[in-house]
Amino acid sequence: MLILGIETSCDETGVALYHSEQGLLAHALFSQVDMHADYGGVVPELASRDHVRKLLPLCDDILLSAGKTRADIEGIAYTAGPGLVGALMVGGSVAHALGFALGIPVLGVHHMEGHLLAPMLEPEPPAFPFVALLVSGGHTQLVLVKGIGEYSLLGESVDDAAGEAFDKTAKMLGLDYPGGPRVAALAEKGTPGRYRFPRPMTDRPGLDFSFSGLKTYTLNTVNQAKQSGGLDDQTRADIALAFESAAVDTLVIKCRRALEQTGSQRLVVAGGVSANRRLRSALDAMAAKLRAGVFYARPEFCTDNGAMIAYAGCQRLKAGQRDGDRILAVPRWPMDKLPPIGEPRAEGLVD
Ligand code: KG4
Ligand code: ZN
């Protein structure tokens, strides 16, 4: 079954063609980062308008590069949420219009399920069950995954998401949006041990996270350095490293706890922050001690992309799930509301 995947939940227009037997045939991404950088973050209305401009031409590009035509597509998967409602509506409208014109099924996919399943596109995918750490701009969650749609939340951030903390730290250090990769690059030049930042909520039991205290600690450190006239390039790099080390350690401690608590031998790490190199090597070292395996998507599929939506949608479309006539755009949508694969989707999803 040949599936067109469409991702427009935020500031990237992502499309892909995934075939249930042949795998990923083509994918393309247009990032709006340069457009939003002037504003220091995503401007929702500009995002929606740009998705309108880019989406269909990108679909035509990947069809051409895969040697396919629209008539070859057998199903369409689009991101139905969570995300910016206007941006979601663009992907949903195009998906439903194409699906209607071609007479093929269409399915709204959960963005975080897309991230969660992205490592399945790699040559050695994880087997179920596994523990998943989802770390993106809007989510920090530990989830026990028994199968597609069989998710139990083990813990989550009670305030900021990990990616959000990276983005805010970047702003404090005068770095452009999106901040995660830039903080990581600056941290490379940092002096280990000059600052030590707190590892929030690691000294008490449980699997929840909190990043807002770490953010405040970072802000206070930046302000103190400014007041003493010492916020030079080396100090900025030292602060970036101290922040990144604290965020990474916190995530690693909770992942270790989740593996020990569930007895799982497999950890899947997905979402934009899973592209972070320091996080990957710290998780690999921790898991090696527990003789557990860690699974990631390739870096370009850690951040938003169409391939993960095509893959997740393909699994559910193959099992017979599909939208009715209604376009789904669900800005807030808990992932544990998703049905297991093969079960019909609950009515009233949008409420
Ligand atoms: O998954 P994603 O592309 O979009 C959401 O669904 O939110 O994640 C974006 C987040 C941003 O906060 C970005 O700063 C962060 O992932 N990010 C990183 C890195 N690459 C992206 N954070 C730390 N290190 C990175 N290398
Ligand atoms: Zn995402």
PDB file of N, CA, C and O in Angstrom, residues 266-339:
ATOM      1  N   ARG A 266      14.575  -2.479  26.289  1.00  0.00           N
ATOM      2  CA  ARG A 266      14.646  -1.619  25.110  1.00  0.00           C
ATOM      3  C   ARG A 266      14.131  -0.224  25.432  1.00  0.00           C
ATOM      4  O   ARG A 266      13.069  -0.068  26.040  1.00  0.00           O
ATOM      5  N   LEU A 267      14.917   0.767  25.000  1.00  0.00           N
ATOM      6  CA  LEU A 267      14.531   2.171  25.178  1.00  0.00           C
ATOM      7  C   LEU A 267      14.508   2.827  23.802  1.00  0.00           C
ATOM      8  O   LEU A 267      15.497   2.757  23.063  1.00  0.00           O
ATOM      9  N   VAL A 268      13.373   3.437  23.456  1.00  0.00           N
ATOM     10  CA  VAL A 268      13.259   4.187  22.208  1.00  0.00           C
ATOM     11  C   VAL A 268      13.272   5.667  22.569  1.00  0.00           C
ATOM     12  O   VAL A 268      12.595   6.081  23.506  1.00  0.00           O
ATOM     13  N   VAL A 269      14.068   6.456  21.866  1.00  0.00           N
ATOM     14  CA  VAL A 269      14.158   7.885  22.173  1.00  0.00           C
ATOM     15  C   VAL A 269      13.778   8.655  20.917  1.00  0.00           C
ATOM     16  O   VAL A 269      14.380   8.443  19.856  1.00  0.00           O
ATOM     17  N   ALA A 270      12.766   9.500  21.012  1.00  0.00           N
ATOM     18  CA  ALA A 270      12.242  10.148  19.810  1.00  0.00           C
ATOM     19  C   ALA A 270      11.861  11.591  20.079  1.00  0.00           C
ATOM     20  O   ALA A 270      11.688  12.000  21.220  1.00  0.00           O
ATOM     21  N   GLY A 271      11.722  12.372  18.999  1.00  0.00           N
ATOM     22  CA  GLY A 271      11.403  13.798  19.099  1.00  0.00           C
ATOM     23  C   GLY A 271      12.667  14.621  18.909  1.00  0.00           C
ATOM     24  O   GLY A 271      13.787  14.104  18.993  1.00  0.00           O
ATOM     25  N   GLY A 272      12.482  15.926  18.661  1.00  0.00           N
ATOM     26  CA  GLY A 272      13.595  16.802  18.275  1.00  0.00           C
ATOM     27  C   GLY A 272      14.825  16.716  19.168  1.00  0.00           C
ATOM     28  O   GLY A 272      15.960  16.685  18.676  1.00  0.00           O
ATOM     29  N   VAL A 273      14.636  16.650  20.490  1.00  0.00           N
ATOM     30  CA  VAL A 273      15.777  16.662  21.408  1.00  0.00           C
ATOM     31  C   VAL A 273      16.587  15.353  21.297  1.00  0.00           C
ATOM     32  O   VAL A 273      17.766  15.311  21.663  1.00  0.00           O
ATOM     33  N   SER A 274      15.973  14.302  20.740  1.00  0.00           N
ATOM     34  CA  SER A 274      16.717  13.035  20.603  1.00  0.00           C
ATOM     35  C   SER A 274      17.819  13.139  19.555  1.00  0.00           C
ATOM     36  O   SER A 274      18.623  12.216  19.405  1.00  0.00           O
ATOM     37  N   ALA A 275      17.875  14.266  18.830  1.00  0.00           N
ATOM     38  CA  ALA A 275      19.000  14.491  17.912  1.00  0.00           C
ATOM     39  C   ALA A 275      20.246  14.924  18.687  1.00  0.00           C
ATOM     40  O   ALA A 275      21.348  14.926  18.138  1.00  0.00           O
ATOM     41  N   ASN A 276      20.090  15.282  19.957  1.00  0.00           N
ATOM     42  CA  ASN A 276      21.204  15.823  20.754  1.00  0.00           C
ATOM     43  C   ASN A 276      22.293  14.773  20.998  1.00  0.00           C
ATOM     44  O   ASN A 276      22.023  13.704  21.558  1.00  0.00           O
ATOM     45  N   ARG A 277      23.504  15.122  20.604  1.00  0.00           N
ATOM     46  CA  ARG A 277      24.603  14.130  20.661  1.00  0.00           C
ATOM     47  C   ARG A 277      24.991  13.758  22.074  1.00  0.00           C
ATOM     48  O   ARG A 277      25.257  12.600  22.389  1.00  0.00           O
ATOM     49  N   ARG A 278      25.040  14.787  22.967  1.00  0.00           N
ATOM     50  CA  ARG A 278      25.421  14.492  24.357  1.00  0.00           C
ATOM     51  C   ARG A 278      24.373  13.570  25.005  1.00  0.00           C
ATOM     52  O   ARG A 278      24.709  12.652  25.742  1.00  0.00           O
ATOM     53  N   LEU A 279      23.099  13.814  24.689  1.00  0.00           N
ATOM     54  CA  LEU A 279      22.033  12.958  25.232  1.00  0.00           C
ATOM     55  C   LEU A 279      22.198  11.526  24.725  1.00  0.00           C
ATOM     56  O   LEU A 279      22.108  10.564  25.495  1.00  0.00           O
ATOM     57  N   ARG A 280      22.460  11.385  23.431  1.00  0.00           N
ATOM     58  CA  ARG A 280      22.594  10.032  22.859  1.00  0.00           C
ATOM     59  C   ARG A 280      23.748   9.279  23.505  1.00  0.00           C
ATOM     60  O   ARG A 280      23.598   8.113  23.878  1.00  0.00           O
ATOM     61  N   SER A 281      24.906   9.940  23.664  1.00  0.00           N
ATOM     62  CA  SER A 281      26.022   9.155  24.199  1.00  0.00           C
ATOM     63  C   SER A 281      25.806   8.842  25.670  1.00  0.00           C
ATOM     64  O   SER A 281      26.174   7.749  26.134  1.00  0.00           O
ATOM     65  N   ALA A 282      25.162   9.747  26.422  1.00  0.00           N
ATOM     66  CA  ALA A 282      24.899   9.456  27.842  1.00  0.00           C
ATOM     67  C   ALA A 282      23.874   8.324  27.981  1.00  0.00           C
ATOM     68  O   ALA A 282      24.005   7.454  28.848  1.00  0.00           O
ATOM     69  N   LEU A 283      22.863   8.314  27.120  1.00  0.00           N
ATOM     70  CA  LEU A 283      21.861   7.237  27.176  1.00  0.00           C
ATOM     71  C   LEU A 283      22.486   5.901  26.768  1.00  0.00           C
ATOM     72  O   LEU A 283      22.213   4.868  27.391  1.00  0.00           O
ATOM     73  N   ASP A 284      23.332   5.925  25.749  1.00  0.00           N
ATOM     74  CA  ASP A 284      23.996   4.695  25.309  1.00  0.00           C
ATOM     75  C   ASP A 284      24.836   4.109  26.446  1.00  0.00           C
ATOM     76  O   ASP A 284      24.811   2.897  26.686  1.00  0.00           O
ATOM     77  N   ALA A 285      25.567   4.992  27.162  1.00  0.00           N
ATOM     78  CA  ALA A 285      26.436   4.518  28.251  1.00  0.00           C
ATOM     79  C   ALA A 285      25.594   3.935  29.388  1.00  0.00           C
ATOM     80  O   ALA A 285      25.918   2.874  29.939  1.00  0.00           O
ATOM     81  N   MET A 286      24.505   4.622  29.722  1.00  0.00           N
ATOM     82  CA  MET A 286      23.628   4.135  30.805  1.00  0.00           C
ATOM     83  C   MET A 286      23.031   2.771  30.429  1.00  0.00           C
ATOM     84  O   MET A 286      23.034   1.825  31.216  1.00  0.00           O
ATOM     85  N   ALA A 287      22.528   2.669  29.184  1.00  0.00           N
ATOM     86  CA  ALA A 287      21.853   1.434  28.761  1.00  0.00           C
ATOM     87  C   ALA A 287      22.839   0.268  28.674  1.00  0.00           C
ATOM     88  O   ALA A 287      22.480  -0.870  28.985  1.00  0.00           O
ATOM     89  N   ALA A 288      24.067   0.569  28.276  1.00  0.00           N
ATOM     90  CA  ALA A 288      25.072  -0.504  28.168  1.00  0.00           C
ATOM     91  C   ALA A 288      25.259  -1.168  29.535  1.00  0.00           C
ATOM     92  O   ALA A 288      25.377  -2.390  29.624  1.00  0.00           O
ATOM     93  N   LYS A 289      25.258  -0.345  30.598  1.00  0.00           N
ATOM     94  CA  LYS A 289      25.424  -0.913  31.955  1.00  0.00           C
ATOM     95  C   LYS A 289      24.251  -1.827  32.318  1.00  0.00           C
ATOM     96  O   LYS A 289      24.412  -2.790  33.056  1.00  0.00           O
ATOM     97  N   LEU A 290      23.067  -1.506  31.817  1.00  0.00           N
ATOM     98  CA  LEU A 290      21.885  -2.324  32.110  1.00  0.00           C
ATOM     99  C   LEU A 290      21.692  -3.429  31.067  1.00  0.00           C
ATOM    100  O   LEU A 290      20.700  -4.143  31.094  1.00  0.00           O
ATOM    101  N   ARG A 291      22.621  -3.516  30.117  1.00  0.00           N
ATOM    102  CA  ARG A 291      22.514  -4.457  28.987  1.00  0.00           C
ATOM    103  C   ARG A 291      21.207  -4.256  28.212  1.00  0.00           C
ATOM    104  O   ARG A 291      20.553  -5.219  27.786  1.00  0.00           O
ATOM    105  N   ALA A 292      20.820  -3.009  28.100  1.00  0.00           N
ATOM    106  CA  ALA A 292      19.607  -2.679  27.326  1.00  0.00           C
ATOM    107  C   ALA A 292      20.027  -2.035  26.009  1.00  0.00           C
ATOM    108  O   ALA A 292      21.144  -1.524  25.881  1.00  0.00           O
ATOM    109  N   GLY A 293      19.130  -2.058  25.036  1.00  0.00           N
ATOM    110  CA  GLY A 293      19.409  -1.430  23.739  1.00  0.00           C
ATOM    111  C   GLY A 293      18.684  -0.090  23.640  1.00  0.00           C
ATOM    112  O   GLY A 293      17.584   0.060  24.170  1.00  0.00           O
ATOM    113  N   VAL A 294      19.315   0.880  22.979  1.00  0.00           N
ATOM    114  CA  VAL A 294      18.652   2.174  22.762  1.00  0.00           C
ATOM    115  C   VAL A 294      18.442   2.364  21.265  1.00  0.00           C
ATOM    116  O   VAL A 294      19.340   2.086  20.468  1.00  0.00           O
ATOM    117  N   PHE A 295      17.265   2.828  20.896  1.00  0.00           N
ATOM    118  CA  PHE A 295      16.895   2.972  19.490  1.00  0.00           C
ATOM    119  C   PHE A 295      16.512   4.424  19.209  1.00  0.00           C
ATOM    120  O   PHE A 295      15.720   5.009  19.944  1.00  0.00           O
ATOM    121  N   TYR A 296      17.096   4.977  18.142  1.00  0.00           N
ATOM    122  CA  TYR A 296      16.794   6.356  17.739  1.00  0.00           C
ATOM    123  C   TYR A 296      16.407   6.342  16.268  1.00  0.00           C
ATOM    124  O   TYR A 296      16.755   5.421  15.526  1.00  0.00           O
ATOM    125  N   ALA A 297      15.771   7.437  15.852  1.00  0.00           N
ATOM    126  CA  ALA A 297      15.619   7.667  14.416  1.00  0.00           C
ATOM    127  C   ALA A 297      16.899   8.344  13.934  1.00  0.00           C
ATOM    128  O   ALA A 297      17.645   8.905  14.738  1.00  0.00           O
ATOM    129  N   ARG A 298      17.177   8.295  12.629  1.00  0.00           N
ATOM    130  CA  ARG A 298      18.321   9.067  12.119  1.00  0.00           C
ATOM    131  C   ARG A 298      18.038  10.551  12.411  1.00  0.00           C
ATOM    132  O   ARG A 298      16.850  10.943  12.484  1.00  0.00           O
ATOM    133  N   PRO A 299      19.082  11.374  12.593  1.00  0.00           N
ATOM    134  CA  PRO A 299      18.852  12.750  13.052  1.00  0.00           C
ATOM    135  C   PRO A 299      17.788  13.524  12.266  1.00  0.00           C
ATOM    136  O   PRO A 299      16.976  14.236  12.851  1.00  0.00           O
ATOM    137  N   GLU A 300      17.729  13.369  10.939  1.00  0.00           N
ATOM    138  CA  GLU A 300      16.738  14.159  10.185  1.00  0.00           C
ATOM    139  C   GLU A 300      15.299  13.707  10.472  1.00  0.00           C
ATOM    140  O   GLU A 300      14.355  14.451  10.215  1.00  0.00           O
ATOM    141  N   PHE A 301      15.126  12.488  11.003  1.00  0.00           N
ATOM    142  CA  PHE A 301      13.783  12.032  11.364  1.00  0.00           C
ATOM    143  C   PHE A 301      13.510  12.157  12.857  1.00  0.00           C
ATOM    144  O   PHE A 301      12.493  11.667  13.354  1.00  0.00           O
ATOM    145  N   CYS A 302      14.449  12.773  13.619  1.00  0.00           N
ATOM    146  CA  CYS A 302      14.167  13.086  15.026  1.00  0.00           C
ATOM    147  C   CYS A 302      13.274  14.309  15.109  1.00  0.00           C
ATOM    148  O   CYS A 302      12.323  14.362  15.878  1.00  0.00           O
ATOM    149  N   THR A 303      13.603  15.323  14.315  1.00  0.00           N
ATOM    150  CA  THR A 303      12.759  16.523  14.273  1.00  0.00           C
ATOM    151  C   THR A 303      11.594  16.259  13.319  1.00  0.00           C
ATOM    152  O   THR A 303      11.521  15.199  12.688  1.00  0.00           O
ATOM    153  N   ASP A 304      10.684  17.228  13.202  1.00  0.00           N
ATOM    154  CA  ASP A 304       9.454  17.009  12.443  1.00  0.00           C
ATOM    155  C   ASP A 304       9.745  16.630  10.987  1.00  0.00           C
ATOM    156  O   ASP A 304      10.632  17.210  10.358  1.00  0.00           O
ATOM    157  N   ASN A 305       8.977  15.696  10.468  1.00  0.00           N
ATOM    158  CA  ASN A 305       9.187  15.223   9.090  1.00  0.00           C
ATOM    159  C   ASN A 305       7.942  14.479   8.613  1.00  0.00           C
ATOM    160  O   ASN A 305       7.101  14.079   9.417  1.00  0.00           O
ATOM    161  N   GLY A 306       7.848  14.299   7.293  1.00  0.00           N
ATOM    162  CA  GLY A 306       6.678  13.613   6.737  1.00  0.00           C
ATOM    163  C   GLY A 306       6.795  12.098   6.798  1.00  0.00           C
ATOM    164  O   GLY A 306       5.779  11.391   6.814  1.00  0.00           O
ATOM    165  N   ALA A 307       8.032  11.584   6.865  1.00  0.00           N
ATOM    166  CA  ALA A 307       8.228  10.127   6.819  1.00  0.00           C
ATOM    167  C   ALA A 307       7.574   9.440   8.018  1.00  0.00           C
ATOM    168  O   ALA A 307       6.940   8.390   7.884  1.00  0.00           O
ATOM    169  N   MET A 308       7.709  10.053   9.196  1.00  0.00           N
ATOM    170  CA  MET A 308       7.154   9.415  10.401  1.00  0.00           C
ATOM    171  C   MET A 308       5.619   9.384  10.333  1.00  0.00           C
ATOM    172  O   MET A 308       4.996   8.444  10.833  1.00  0.00           O
ATOM    173  N   ILE A 309       5.029  10.387   9.703  1.00  0.00           N
ATOM    174  CA  ILE A 309       3.565  10.434   9.589  1.00  0.00           C
ATOM    175  C   ILE A 309       3.101   9.403   8.556  1.00  0.00           C
ATOM    176  O   ILE A 309       2.104   8.694   8.759  1.00  0.00           O
ATOM    177  N   ALA A 310       3.851   9.292   7.461  1.00  0.00           N
ATOM    178  CA  ALA A 310       3.515   8.287   6.442  1.00  0.00           C
ATOM    179  C   ALA A 310       3.613   6.884   7.053  1.00  0.00           C
ATOM    180  O   ALA A 310       2.736   6.042   6.832  1.00  0.00           O
ATOM    181  N   TYR A 311       4.661   6.642   7.849  1.00  0.00           N
ATOM    182  CA  TYR A 311       4.842   5.313   8.446  1.00  0.00           C
ATOM    183  C   TYR A 311       3.715   4.999   9.436  1.00  0.00           C
ATOM    184  O   TYR A 311       3.070   3.942   9.348  1.00  0.00           O
ATOM    185  N   ALA A 312       3.488   5.926  10.383  1.00  0.00           N
ATOM    186  CA  ALA A 312       2.450   5.680  11.406  1.00  0.00           C
ATOM    187  C   ALA A 312       1.086   5.521  10.732  1.00  0.00           C
ATOM    188  O   ALA A 312       0.307   4.621  11.074  1.00  0.00           O
ATOM    189  N   GLY A 313       0.807   6.406   9.760  1.00  0.00           N
ATOM    190  CA  GLY A 313      -0.483   6.350   9.059  1.00  0.00           C
ATOM    191  C   GLY A 313      -0.635   5.048   8.296  1.00  0.00           C
ATOM    192  O   GLY A 313      -1.722   4.453   8.275  1.00  0.00           O
ATOM    193  N   CYS A 314       0.441   4.579   7.693  1.00  0.00           N
ATOM    194  CA  CYS A 314       0.387   3.337   6.910  1.00  0.00           C
ATOM    195  C   CYS A 314      -0.049   2.165   7.790  1.00  0.00           C
ATOM    196  O   CYS A 314      -0.900   1.361   7.391  1.00  0.00           O
ATOM    197  N   GLN A 315       0.529   2.091   9.017  1.00  0.00           N
ATOM    198  CA  GLN A 315       0.181   0.969   9.906  1.00  0.00           C
ATOM    199  C   GLN A 315      -1.319   0.986  10.219  1.00  0.00           C
ATOM    200  O   GLN A 315      -1.991  -0.049  10.215  1.00  0.00           O
ATOM    201  N   ARG A 316      -1.848   2.169  10.489  1.00  0.00           N
ATOM    202  CA  ARG A 316      -3.260   2.259  10.878  1.00  0.00           C
ATOM    203  C   ARG A 316      -4.202   2.144   9.670  1.00  0.00           C
ATOM    204  O   ARG A 316      -5.279   1.534   9.765  1.00  0.00           O
ATOM    205  N   LEU A 317      -3.797   2.727   8.526  1.00  0.00           N
ATOM    206  CA  LEU A 317      -4.638   2.606   7.316  1.00  0.00           C
ATOM    207  C   LEU A 317      -4.722   1.141   6.877  1.00  0.00           C
ATOM    208  O   LEU A 317      -5.779   0.651   6.474  1.00  0.00           O
ATOM    209  N   LYS A 318      -3.577   0.439   6.973  1.00  0.00           N
ATOM    210  CA  LYS A 318      -3.565  -0.991   6.601  1.00  0.00           C
ATOM    211  C   LYS A 318      -4.539  -1.785   7.469  1.00  0.00           C
ATOM    212  O   LYS A 318      -5.128  -2.762   7.036  1.00  0.00           O
ATOM    213  N   ALA A 319      -4.662  -1.343   8.735  1.00  0.00           N
ATOM    214  CA  ALA A 319      -5.561  -2.041   9.662  1.00  0.00           C
ATOM    215  C   ALA A 319      -7.016  -1.590   9.473  1.00  0.00           C
ATOM    216  O   ALA A 319      -7.891  -2.006  10.234  1.00  0.00           O
ATOM    217  N   GLY A 320      -7.258  -0.714   8.520  1.00  0.00           N
ATOM    218  CA  GLY A 320      -8.633  -0.324   8.201  1.00  0.00           C
ATOM    219  C   GLY A 320      -9.114   0.969   8.843  1.00  0.00           C
ATOM    220  O   GLY A 320     -10.267   1.366   8.652  1.00  0.00           O
ATOM    221  N   GLN A 321      -8.261   1.633   9.615  1.00  0.00           N
ATOM    222  CA  GLN A 321      -8.697   2.899  10.225  1.00  0.00           C
ATOM    223  C   GLN A 321      -8.707   4.003   9.169  1.00  0.00           C
ATOM    224  O   GLN A 321      -7.829   4.057   8.316  1.00  0.00           O
ATOM    225  N   ARG A 322      -9.687   4.880   9.235  1.00  0.00           N
ATOM    226  CA  ARG A 322      -9.738   6.023   8.329  1.00  0.00           C
ATOM    227  C   ARG A 322     -10.641   7.106   8.887  1.00  0.00           C
ATOM    228  O   ARG A 322     -11.488   6.812   9.737  1.00  0.00           O
ATOM    229  N   ASP A 323     -10.458   8.339   8.416  1.00  0.00           N
ATOM    230  CA  ASP A 323     -11.326   9.441   8.818  1.00  0.00           C
ATOM    231  C   ASP A 323     -12.682   9.292   8.154  1.00  0.00           C
ATOM    232  O   ASP A 323     -12.784   8.681   7.079  1.00  0.00           O
ATOM    233  N   GLY A 324     -13.702   9.922   8.750  1.00  0.00           N
ATOM    234  CA  GLY A 324     -14.953  10.133   8.037  1.00  0.00           C
ATOM    235  C   GLY A 324     -14.754  11.340   7.122  1.00  0.00           C
ATOM    236  O   GLY A 324     -13.628  11.635   6.700  1.00  0.00           O
ATOM    237  N   ASP A 325     -15.832  12.077   6.891  1.00  0.00           N
ATOM    238  CA  ASP A 325     -15.735  13.225   5.986  1.00  0.00           C
ATOM    239  C   ASP A 325     -15.077  14.428   6.649  1.00  0.00           C
ATOM    240  O   ASP A 325     -14.739  15.396   5.993  1.00  0.00           O
ATOM    241  N   ARG A 326     -14.953  14.367   7.969  1.00  0.00           N
ATOM    242  CA  ARG A 326     -14.490  15.543   8.706  1.00  0.00           C
ATOM    243  C   ARG A 326     -12.972  15.654   8.727  1.00  0.00           C
ATOM    244  O   ARG A 326     -12.278  14.660   8.967  1.00  0.00           O
ATOM    245  N   ILE A 327     -12.464  16.867   8.504  1.00  0.00           N
ATOM    246  CA  ILE A 327     -11.027  17.116   8.660  1.00  0.00           C
ATOM    247  C   ILE A 327     -10.750  17.205  10.161  1.00  0.00           C
ATOM    248  O   ILE A 327     -11.453  17.920  10.879  1.00  0.00           O
ATOM    249  N   LEU A 328      -9.750  16.480  10.628  1.00  0.00           N
ATOM    250  CA  LEU A 328      -9.418  16.542  12.048  1.00  0.00           C
ATOM    251  C   LEU A 328      -8.275  17.519  12.280  1.00  0.00           C
ATOM    252  O   LEU A 328      -7.236  17.431  11.625  1.00  0.00           O
ATOM    253  N   ALA A 329      -8.473  18.430  13.210  1.00  0.00           N
ATOM    254  CA  ALA A 329      -7.394  19.327  13.652  1.00  0.00           C
ATOM    255  C   ALA A 329      -7.553  19.431  15.155  1.00  0.00           C
ATOM    256  O   ALA A 329      -8.492  20.053  15.651  1.00  0.00           O
ATOM    257  N   VAL A 330      -6.675  18.777  15.897  1.00  0.00           N
ATOM    258  CA  VAL A 330      -6.825  18.620  17.345  1.00  0.00           C
ATOM    259  C   VAL A 330      -5.596  19.221  18.030  1.00  0.00           C
ATOM    260  O   VAL A 330      -4.589  18.539  18.216  1.00  0.00           O
ATOM    261  N   PRO A 331      -5.657  20.523  18.406  1.00  0.00           N
ATOM    262  CA  PRO A 331      -4.459  21.183  18.949  1.00  0.00           C
ATOM    263  C   PRO A 331      -3.893  20.501  20.185  1.00  0.00           C
ATOM    264  O   PRO A 331      -2.690  20.398  20.346  1.00  0.00           O
ATOM    265  N   ARG A 332      -4.770  20.027  21.075  1.00  0.00           N
ATOM    266  CA  ARG A 332      -4.327  19.287  22.274  1.00  0.00           C
ATOM    267  C   ARG A 332      -4.935  17.903  22.224  1.00  0.00           C
ATOM    268  O   ARG A 332      -6.164  17.777  22.125  1.00  0.00           O
ATOM    269  N   TRP A 333      -4.100  16.895  22.339  1.00  0.00           N
ATOM    270  CA  TRP A 333      -4.590  15.539  22.084  1.00  0.00           C
ATOM    271  C   TRP A 333      -3.698  14.556  22.840  1.00  0.00           C
ATOM    272  O   TRP A 333      -2.601  14.232  22.378  1.00  0.00           O
ATOM    273  N   PRO A 334      -4.128  14.070  24.011  1.00  0.00           N
ATOM    274  CA  PRO A 334      -3.289  13.124  24.761  1.00  0.00           C
ATOM    275  C   PRO A 334      -3.108  11.826  23.974  1.00  0.00           C
ATOM    276  O   PRO A 334      -4.077  11.284  23.431  1.00  0.00           O
ATOM    277  N   MET A 335      -1.875  11.331  23.921  1.00  0.00           N
ATOM    278  CA  MET A 335      -1.590  10.177  23.065  1.00  0.00           C
ATOM    279  C   MET A 335      -2.253   8.899  23.574  1.00  0.00           C
ATOM    280  O   MET A 335      -2.562   7.994  22.796  1.00  0.00           O
ATOM    281  N   ASP A 336      -2.485   8.837  24.922  1.00  0.00           N
ATOM    282  CA  ASP A 336      -3.086   7.584  25.418  1.00  0.00           C
ATOM    283  C   ASP A 336      -4.579   7.480  25.091  1.00  0.00           C
ATOM    284  O   ASP A 336      -5.224   6.484  25.399  1.00  0.00           O
ATOM    285  N   LYS A 337      -5.126   8.490  24.390  1.00  0.00           N
ATOM    286  CA  LYS A 337      -6.513   8.399  23.894  1.00  0.00           C
ATOM    287  C   LYS A 337      -6.579   7.627  22.573  1.00  0.00           C
ATOM    288  O   LYS A 337      -7.664   7.340  22.072  1.00  0.00           O
ATOM    289  N   LEU A 338      -5.429   7.314  21.996  1.00  0.00           N
ATOM    290  CA  LEU A 338      -5.426   6.605  20.708  1.00  0.00           C
ATOM    291  C   LEU A 338      -5.842   5.155  20.904  1.00  0.00           C
ATOM    292  O   LEU A 338      -5.434   4.520  21.870  1.00  0.00           O
ATOM    293  N   PRO A 339      -6.613   4.613  19.968  1.00  0.00           N
ATOM    294  CA  PRO A 339      -6.985   3.194  20.091  1.00  0.00           C
ATOM    295  C   PRO A 339      -5.844   2.307  19.626  1.00  0.00           C
ATOM    296  O   PRO A 339      -4.999   2.736  18.843  1.00  0.00           O
TER     297      PRO A 339
END
